[in-house]
PDB file of C-alpha atoms in Angstrom:
ATOM      1  CA  UNK Z  11       0.000   0.000   0.000  1.00  0.00           C
ATOM      2  CA  UNK Z  12       2.699   2.476  -1.002  1.00  0.00           C
ATOM      3  CA  UNK Z  13       1.739   5.924  -2.281  1.00  0.00           C
ATOM      4  CA  UNK Z  14       2.188   4.765  -5.858  1.00  0.00           C
ATOM      5  CA  UNK Z  15      -0.573   2.177  -5.408  1.00  0.00           C
ATOM      6  CA  UNK Z  16      -3.154   4.864  -4.676  1.00  0.00           C
ATOM      7  CA  UNK Z  17      -1.879   7.262  -7.339  1.00  0.00           C
ATOM      8  CA  UNK Z  18      -2.185   4.447  -9.888  1.00  0.00           C
ATOM      9  CA  UNK Z  19      -5.715   3.542  -8.768  1.00  0.00           C
ATOM     10  CA  UNK Z  20      -6.899   7.120  -9.217  1.00  0.00           C
ATOM     11  CA  UNK Z  21      -5.053   7.560 -12.519  1.00  0.00           C
ATOM     12  CA  UNK Z  22      -6.714   4.415 -13.895  1.00  0.00           C
ATOM     13  CA  UNK Z  23     -10.065   5.347 -12.298  1.00  0.00           C
ATOM     14  CA  UNK Z  24     -10.067   2.042 -10.429  1.00  0.00           C
ATOM     15  CA  UNK Z  25     -12.121   3.591  -7.652  1.00  0.00           C
ATOM     16  CA  UNK Z  26     -14.864   1.105  -6.870  1.00  0.00           C
ATOM     17  CA  UNK Z  27     -14.612   2.317  -3.269  1.00  0.00           C
ATOM     18  CA  UNK Z  28     -16.096   5.690  -4.313  1.00  0.00           C
ATOM     19  CA  UNK Z  29     -19.824   5.619  -3.547  1.00  0.00           C
ATOM     20  CA  UNK Z  30     -20.942   8.539  -5.690  1.00  0.00           C
ATOM     21  CA  UNK Z  31     -23.808   9.315  -3.308  1.00  0.00           C
ATOM     22  CA  UNK Z  32     -24.189  10.379   0.309  1.00  0.00           C
ATOM     23  CA  UNK Z  33     -23.713   7.394   2.597  1.00  0.00           C
ATOM     24  CA  UNK Z  34     -26.974   6.257   4.165  1.00  0.00           C
ATOM     25  CA  UNK Z  35     -25.377   5.540   7.554  1.00  0.00           C
ATOM     26  CA  UNK Z  36     -23.997   9.085   7.639  1.00  0.00           C
ATOM     27  CA  UNK Z  37     -27.442  10.451   6.884  1.00  0.00           C
ATOM     28  CA  UNK Z  38     -29.101   8.287   9.528  1.00  0.00           C
ATOM     29  CA  UNK Z  39     -26.618   8.452  12.387  1.00  0.00           C
ATOM     30  CA  UNK Z  40     -24.746  11.741  12.110  1.00  0.00           C
ATOM     31  CA  UNK Z  41     -27.333  13.719  14.104  1.00  0.00           C
ATOM     32  CA  UNK Z  42     -26.811  11.385  17.081  1.00  0.00           C
ATOM     33  CA  UNK Z  43     -23.078  12.072  16.939  1.00  0.00           C
ATOM     34  CA  UNK Z  44     -23.053  15.806  16.295  1.00  0.00           C
ATOM     35  CA  UNK Z  45     -26.202  16.935  18.064  1.00  0.00           C
ATOM     36  CA  UNK Z  46     -27.425  20.326  16.919  1.00  0.00           C
ATOM     37  CA  UNK Z  47     -23.956  21.813  16.747  1.00  0.00           C
ATOM     38  CA  UNK Z  48     -21.754  22.625  13.782  1.00  0.00           C
ATOM     39  CA  UNK Z  49     -18.376  21.534  15.096  1.00  0.00           C
ATOM     40  CA  UNK Z  50     -15.460  21.090  12.717  1.00  0.00           C
ATOM     41  CA  UNK Z  51     -15.180  17.656  11.061  1.00  0.00           C
ATOM     42  CA  UNK Z  52     -12.097  15.745   9.953  1.00  0.00           C
ATOM     43  CA  UNK Z  53     -12.434  13.164   7.145  1.00  0.00           C
ATOM     44  CA  UNK Z  54      -9.306  10.985   6.798  1.00  0.00           C
ATOM     45  CA  UNK Z  55      -8.433   9.361   3.455  1.00  0.00           C
ATOM     46  CA  UNK Z  56     -11.443  11.187   2.059  1.00  0.00           C
ATOM     47  CA  UNK Z  57     -11.148  10.618  -1.696  1.00  0.00           C
ATOM     48  CA  UNK Z  58     -13.800  12.701  -3.423  1.00  0.00           C
ATOM     49  CA  UNK Z  59     -16.664  11.587  -1.188  1.00  0.00           C
ATOM     50  CA  UNK Z  60     -19.929  13.469  -1.649  1.00  0.00           C
ATOM     51  CA  UNK Z  61     -20.360  13.081   2.107  1.00  0.00           C
ATOM     52  CA  UNK Z  62     -18.125  16.111   2.648  1.00  0.00           C
ATOM     53  CA  UNK Z  63     -20.528  18.377   0.763  1.00  0.00           C
ATOM     54  CA  UNK Z  64     -23.369  16.949   2.869  1.00  0.00           C
ATOM     55  CA  UNK Z  65     -21.494  17.817   6.054  1.00  0.00           C
ATOM     56  CA  UNK Z  66     -20.558  21.246   4.728  1.00  0.00           C
ATOM     57  CA  UNK Z  67     -24.161  21.985   3.726  1.00  0.00           C
ATOM     58  CA  UNK Z  68     -25.173  21.339   7.353  1.00  0.00           C
ATOM     59  CA  UNK Z  69     -22.847  24.038   8.585  1.00  0.00           C
ATOM     60  CA  UNK Z  70     -19.786  22.019   9.536  1.00  0.00           C
ATOM     61  CA  UNK Z  71     -16.316  23.279   8.671  1.00  0.00           C
ATOM     62  CA  UNK Z  72     -14.651  20.273   7.012  1.00  0.00           C
ATOM     63  CA  UNK Z  73     -11.041  19.188   6.571  1.00  0.00           C
ATOM     64  CA  UNK Z  74     -10.420  16.127   4.426  1.00  0.00           C
ATOM     65  CA  UNK Z  75      -6.991  14.645   3.841  1.00  0.00           C
ATOM     66  CA  UNK Z  76      -6.331  12.778   0.601  1.00  0.00           C
ATOM     67  CA  UNK Z  77      -3.157  11.562  -1.075  1.00  0.00           C
ATOM     68  CA  UNK Z  78      -4.356  11.907  -4.683  1.00  0.00           C
ATOM     69  CA  UNK Z  79      -4.434  15.311  -6.346  1.00  0.00           C
ATOM     70  CA  UNK Z  80      -6.745  13.798  -8.979  1.00  0.00           C
ATOM     71  CA  UNK Z  81      -9.322  13.075  -6.268  1.00  0.00           C
ATOM     72  CA  UNK Z  82      -8.985  16.569  -4.819  1.00  0.00           C
ATOM     73  CA  UNK Z  83      -9.453  18.253  -8.204  1.00  0.00           C
ATOM     74  CA  UNK Z  84     -12.350  15.967  -9.172  1.00  0.00           C
ATOM     75  CA  UNK Z  85     -14.127  16.654  -5.882  1.00  0.00           C
ATOM     76  CA  UNK Z  86     -14.622  20.327  -6.704  1.00  0.00           C
ATOM     77  CA  UNK Z  87     -14.951  20.022 -10.474  1.00  0.00           C
ATOM     78  CA  UNK Z  88     -17.703  17.391 -10.289  1.00  0.00           C
ATOM     79  CA  UNK Z  89     -19.662  19.631  -7.930  1.00  0.00           C
ATOM     80  CA  UNK Z  90     -19.254  22.612 -10.249  1.00  0.00           C
ATOM     81  CA  UNK Z  91     -17.368  24.500  -7.557  1.00  0.00           C
ATOM     82  CA  UNK Z  92     -14.030  26.279  -7.637  1.00  0.00           C
ATOM     83  CA  UNK Z  93     -11.337  25.931  -5.007  1.00  0.00           C
ATOM     84  CA  UNK Z  94      -8.419  28.150  -4.125  1.00  0.00           C
ATOM     85  CA  UNK Z  95      -5.294  26.025  -4.396  1.00  0.00           C
ATOM     86  CA  UNK Z  96      -2.335  26.747  -2.112  1.00  0.00           C
ATOM     87  CA  UNK Z  97       0.739  24.634  -2.978  1.00  0.00           C
ATOM     88  CA  UNK Z  98       2.920  23.739  -0.042  1.00  0.00           C
ATOM     89  CA  UNK Z  99       4.715  21.081   1.980  1.00  0.00           C
ATOM     90  CA  UNK Z 100       3.742  18.641   3.300  1.00  0.00           C
ATOM     91  CA  UNK Z 101       0.255  19.509   1.991  1.00  0.00           C
ATOM     92  CA  UNK Z 102      -1.238  21.364  -0.942  1.00  0.00           C
ATOM     93  CA  UNK Z 103      -4.585  22.736   0.217  1.00  0.00           C
ATOM     94  CA  UNK Z 104      -7.764  23.120  -1.810  1.00  0.00           C
ATOM     95  CA  UNK Z 105     -10.179  25.559  -0.146  1.00  0.00           C
ATOM     96  CA  UNK Z 106     -13.808  26.447  -0.794  1.00  0.00           C
ATOM     97  CA  UNK Z 107     -15.407  28.503   1.981  1.00  0.00           C
ATOM     98  CA  UNK Z 108     -14.721  26.476   5.128  1.00  0.00           C
ATOM     99  CA  UNK Z 109     -14.367  23.162   3.275  1.00  0.00           C
ATOM    100  CA  UNK Z 110     -10.735  22.172   2.769  1.00  0.00           C
ATOM    101  CA  UNK Z 111      -8.987  19.227   1.180  1.00  0.00           C
ATOM    102  CA  UNK Z 112      -5.386  18.737   2.225  1.00  0.00           C
ATOM    103  CA  UNK Z 113      -3.555  16.816  -0.489  1.00  0.00           C
ATOM    104  CA  UNK Z 114      -0.776  14.755   1.027  1.00  0.00           C
ATOM    105  CA  UNK Z 115       0.110  11.956   3.420  1.00  0.00           C
ATOM    106  CA  UNK Z 116      -2.208  11.459   6.417  1.00  0.00           C
ATOM    107  CA  UNK Z 117       0.801  10.442   8.501  1.00  0.00           C
ATOM    108  CA  UNK Z 118       2.323  13.916   8.043  1.00  0.00           C
ATOM    109  CA  UNK Z 119      -0.497  15.552  10.024  1.00  0.00           C
ATOM    110  CA  UNK Z 120       0.412  16.930  13.454  1.00  0.00           C
ATOM    111  CA  UNK Z 121      -1.850  17.771  16.430  1.00  0.00           C
ATOM    112  CA  UNK Z 122      -1.730  21.500  15.717  1.00  0.00           C
ATOM    113  CA  UNK Z 123      -3.347  20.881  12.310  1.00  0.00           C
ATOM    114  CA  UNK Z 124      -6.477  19.435  13.927  1.00  0.00           C
ATOM    115  CA  UNK Z 125      -6.619  21.209  17.276  1.00  0.00           C
ATOM    116  CA  UNK Z 126     -10.037  22.679  16.418  1.00  0.00           C
ATOM    117  CA  UNK Z 127     -11.552  19.350  15.280  1.00  0.00           C
ATOM    118  CA  UNK Z 128     -14.341  17.858  17.410  1.00  0.00           C
ATOM    119  CA  UNK Z 129     -15.802  15.258  15.010  1.00  0.00           C
ATOM    120  CA  UNK Z 130     -14.359  12.624  12.671  1.00  0.00           C
ATOM    121  CA  UNK Z 131     -16.102  10.732   9.876  1.00  0.00           C
ATOM    122  CA  UNK Z 132     -14.410   7.496   8.770  1.00  0.00           C
ATOM    123  CA  UNK Z 133     -16.260   5.538   6.103  1.00  0.00           C
ATOM    124  CA  UNK Z 134     -13.348   4.600   3.873  1.00  0.00           C
ATOM    125  CA  UNK Z 135     -10.101   5.058   5.804  1.00  0.00           C
ATOM    126  CA  UNK Z 136      -9.789   2.080   8.151  1.00  0.00           C
ATOM    127  CA  UNK Z 137     -11.194  -0.353   5.580  1.00  0.00           C
ATOM    128  CA  UNK Z 138      -8.834   1.018   2.912  1.00  0.00           C
ATOM    129  CA  UNK Z 139      -5.821  -0.278   4.831  1.00  0.00           C
ATOM    130  CA  UNK Z 140      -4.454  -3.831   4.985  1.00  0.00           C
ATOM    131  CA  UNK Z 141      -4.140  -5.407   8.451  1.00  0.00           C
ATOM    132  CA  UNK Z 142      -0.515  -4.432   8.949  1.00  0.00           C
ATOM    133  CA  UNK Z 143      -1.257  -0.711   8.587  1.00  0.00           C
ATOM    134  CA  UNK Z 144      -4.394  -0.378  10.706  1.00  0.00           C
ATOM    135  CA  UNK Z 145      -2.816  -0.048  14.146  1.00  0.00           C
ATOM    136  CA  UNK Z 146      -0.455   2.622  12.831  1.00  0.00           C
ATOM    137  CA  UNK Z 147      -3.415   4.495  11.373  1.00  0.00           C
ATOM    138  CA  UNK Z 148      -5.413   4.343  14.615  1.00  0.00           C
ATOM    139  CA  UNK Z 149      -2.384   5.292  16.720  1.00  0.00           C
ATOM    140  CA  UNK Z 150      -1.654   8.322  14.538  1.00  0.00           C
ATOM    141  CA  UNK Z 151      -5.290   9.419  14.457  1.00  0.00           C
ATOM    142  CA  UNK Z 152      -5.402   9.154  18.246  1.00  0.00           C
ATOM    143  CA  UNK Z 153      -2.250  11.259  18.515  1.00  0.00           C
ATOM    144  CA  UNK Z 154      -3.505  14.132  16.348  1.00  0.00           C
ATOM    145  CA  UNK Z 155      -7.149  14.616  17.419  1.00  0.00           C
ATOM    146  CA  UNK Z 156      -8.146  16.318  20.691  1.00  0.00           C
ATOM    147  CA  UNK Z 157      -9.526  14.436  23.679  1.00  0.00           C
ATOM    148  CA  UNK Z 158     -13.306  14.191  23.560  1.00  0.00           C
ATOM    149  CA  UNK Z 159     -13.415  14.017  19.754  1.00  0.00           C
ATOM    150  CA  UNK Z 160     -16.310  11.863  18.534  1.00  0.00           C
ATOM    151  CA  UNK Z 161     -15.974   9.518  15.546  1.00  0.00           C
ATOM    152  CA  UNK Z 162     -18.575   7.939  13.282  1.00  0.00           C
ATOM    153  CA  UNK Z 163     -16.851   4.789  12.013  1.00  0.00           C
ATOM    154  CA  UNK Z 164     -18.280   2.545   9.290  1.00  0.00           C
ATOM    155  CA  UNK Z 165     -16.661  -0.820   8.616  1.00  0.00           C
ATOM    156  CA  UNK Z 166     -17.083  -3.705   6.212  1.00  0.00           C
ATOM    157  CA  UNK Z 167     -16.684  -7.407   6.974  1.00  0.00           C
ATOM    158  CA  UNK Z 168     -16.802 -10.471   4.720  1.00  0.00           C
ATOM    159  CA  UNK Z 169     -15.650 -14.065   4.973  1.00  0.00           C
ATOM    160  CA  UNK Z 170     -14.123 -14.622   1.541  1.00  0.00           C
ATOM    161  CA  UNK Z 171     -10.560 -13.965   0.440  1.00  0.00           C
ATOM    162  CA  UNK Z 172     -10.734 -11.173  -2.117  1.00  0.00           C
ATOM    163  CA  UNK Z 173      -8.271  -8.535  -3.154  1.00  0.00           C
ATOM    164  CA  UNK Z 174      -8.895  -5.286  -1.303  1.00  0.00           C
ATOM    165  CA  UNK Z 175      -9.361  -2.454  -0.853  1.00  0.00           C
ATOM    166  CA  UNK Z 176     -11.854  -2.272   0.683  1.00  0.00           C
ATOM    167  CA  UNK Z 177     -10.623  -4.814   3.205  1.00  0.00           C
ATOM    168  CA  UNK Z 178     -12.684  -6.716   5.728  1.00  0.00           C
ATOM    169  CA  UNK Z 179     -12.492  -5.401   9.291  1.00  0.00           C
ATOM    170  CA  UNK Z 180     -14.362  -7.403  11.923  1.00  0.00           C
ATOM    171  CA  UNK Z 181     -16.213  -5.910  14.876  1.00  0.00           C
ATOM    172  CA  UNK Z 182     -13.736  -7.696  17.148  1.00  0.00           C
ATOM    173  CA  UNK Z 183     -10.821  -5.977  15.440  1.00  0.00           C
ATOM    174  CA  UNK Z 184     -12.467  -2.581  15.919  1.00  0.00           C
ATOM    175  CA  UNK Z 185     -12.593  -3.224  19.667  1.00  0.00           C
ATOM    176  CA  UNK Z 186      -8.973  -4.387  19.692  1.00  0.00           C
ATOM    177  CA  UNK Z 187      -7.801  -1.301  17.835  1.00  0.00           C
ATOM    178  CA  UNK Z 188      -9.769   1.340  19.732  1.00  0.00           C
ATOM    179  CA  UNK Z 189     -10.511  -0.019  23.208  1.00  0.00           C
ATOM    180  CA  UNK Z 190      -7.472   1.469  24.964  1.00  0.00           C
ATOM    181  CA  UNK Z 191      -8.178   5.082  24.009  1.00  0.00           C
ATOM    182  CA  UNK Z 192     -11.874   5.299  23.148  1.00  0.00           C
ATOM    183  CA  UNK Z 193     -15.327   4.705  24.479  1.00  0.00           C
ATOM    184  CA  UNK Z 194     -16.914   2.388  21.911  1.00  0.00           C
ATOM    185  CA  UNK Z 195     -20.605   2.155  21.085  1.00  0.00           C
ATOM    186  CA  UNK Z 196     -21.584  -0.438  18.481  1.00  0.00           C
ATOM    187  CA  UNK Z 197     -24.662   1.059  16.840  1.00  0.00           C
ATOM    188  CA  UNK Z 198     -25.576  -1.629  14.328  1.00  0.00           C
ATOM    189  CA  UNK Z 199     -24.470  -4.382  11.989  1.00  0.00           C
ATOM    190  CA  UNK Z 200     -26.304  -4.725   8.701  1.00  0.00           C
ATOM    191  CA  UNK Z 201     -26.044  -7.805   6.456  1.00  0.00           C
ATOM    192  CA  UNK Z 202     -25.695  -6.812   2.818  1.00  0.00           C
ATOM    193  CA  UNK Z 203     -28.155  -8.323   0.372  1.00  0.00           C
ATOM    194  CA  UNK Z 204     -26.762 -10.568  -2.341  1.00  0.00           C
ATOM    195  CA  UNK Z 205     -27.861  -8.026  -4.953  1.00  0.00           C
ATOM    196  CA  UNK Z 206     -26.050  -5.172  -3.193  1.00  0.00           C
ATOM    197  CA  UNK Z 207     -23.611  -3.547  -5.663  1.00  0.00           C
ATOM    198  CA  UNK Z 208     -20.566  -4.490  -3.575  1.00  0.00           C
ATOM    199  CA  UNK Z 209     -21.493  -8.131  -2.990  1.00  0.00           C
ATOM    200  CA  UNK Z 210     -22.455  -8.562  -6.649  1.00  0.00           C
ATOM    201  CA  UNK Z 211     -19.244  -6.974  -7.916  1.00  0.00           C
ATOM    202  CA  UNK Z 212     -17.046  -9.083  -5.643  1.00  0.00           C
ATOM    203  CA  UNK Z 213     -19.100 -12.284  -5.864  1.00  0.00           C
ATOM    204  CA  UNK Z 214     -19.556 -12.485  -2.089  1.00  0.00           C
ATOM    205  CA  UNK Z 215     -22.008 -14.740  -0.312  1.00  0.00           C
ATOM    206  CA  UNK Z 216     -21.769 -13.058   3.095  1.00  0.00           C
ATOM    207  CA  UNK Z 217     -20.876  -9.453   3.824  1.00  0.00           C
ATOM    208  CA  UNK Z 218     -21.950  -6.924   6.415  1.00  0.00           C
ATOM    209  CA  UNK Z 219     -21.400  -3.313   7.399  1.00  0.00           C
ATOM    210  CA  UNK Z 220     -21.118  -2.068  10.965  1.00  0.00           C
ATOM    211  CA  UNK Z 221     -21.502   1.407  12.420  1.00  0.00           C
ATOM    212  CA  UNK Z 222     -19.695   2.565  15.562  1.00  0.00           C
ATOM    213  CA  UNK Z 223     -19.715   5.726  17.615  1.00  0.00           C
ATOM    214  CA  UNK Z 224     -16.350   6.319  19.291  1.00  0.00           C
ATOM    215  CA  UNK Z 225     -15.301   8.983  21.777  1.00  0.00           C
ATOM    216  CA  UNK Z 226     -11.625   9.643  22.464  1.00  0.00           C
ATOM    217  CA  UNK Z 227     -10.942   9.476  26.179  1.00  0.00           C
TER     218      UNK Z 227
END
């Protein structure tokens, strides 16, 4: 999962992980996480997810971090919006009002970058990483977000060996990864129908999605 892997996937438009619509779990469960407030939201490994416009339209300042400049450019172009681009190191930033995409390596973020963040939305970050990278991802996320930050985490699990991403992440693994530093609330697990686009595309017999609400201690 080197940088070149992701750059190649975006260049070839091999982006089956991109939903193209607002995630239903975000729509259904975000109000429980955020309340009536409009706290700032961080979206790690964000791609060009439409979910960020949904969050922005509800008054949340949004910072997404994404390795691919193709994804960052497409995000604004496909919405018919313009962004101010500020080249820099370690991130080039794309800004539209209070919605920002930081183009660069998630692991280059430092606590000062996210000191104002109170909410995190992770639909496609944890499940984008192979097993050997997940603990490093969770440890770094924990290091850079403030105490009390609340996370809406969506995972995917399946029992067949297929080539990810997205990779399968079990509910048990979520507890193993987060239990030391977070309060964990398992909201639901939903079995995917056999005619669901993902199960059909991958030829899976059994697959499910889970939703968690996490609070950093």
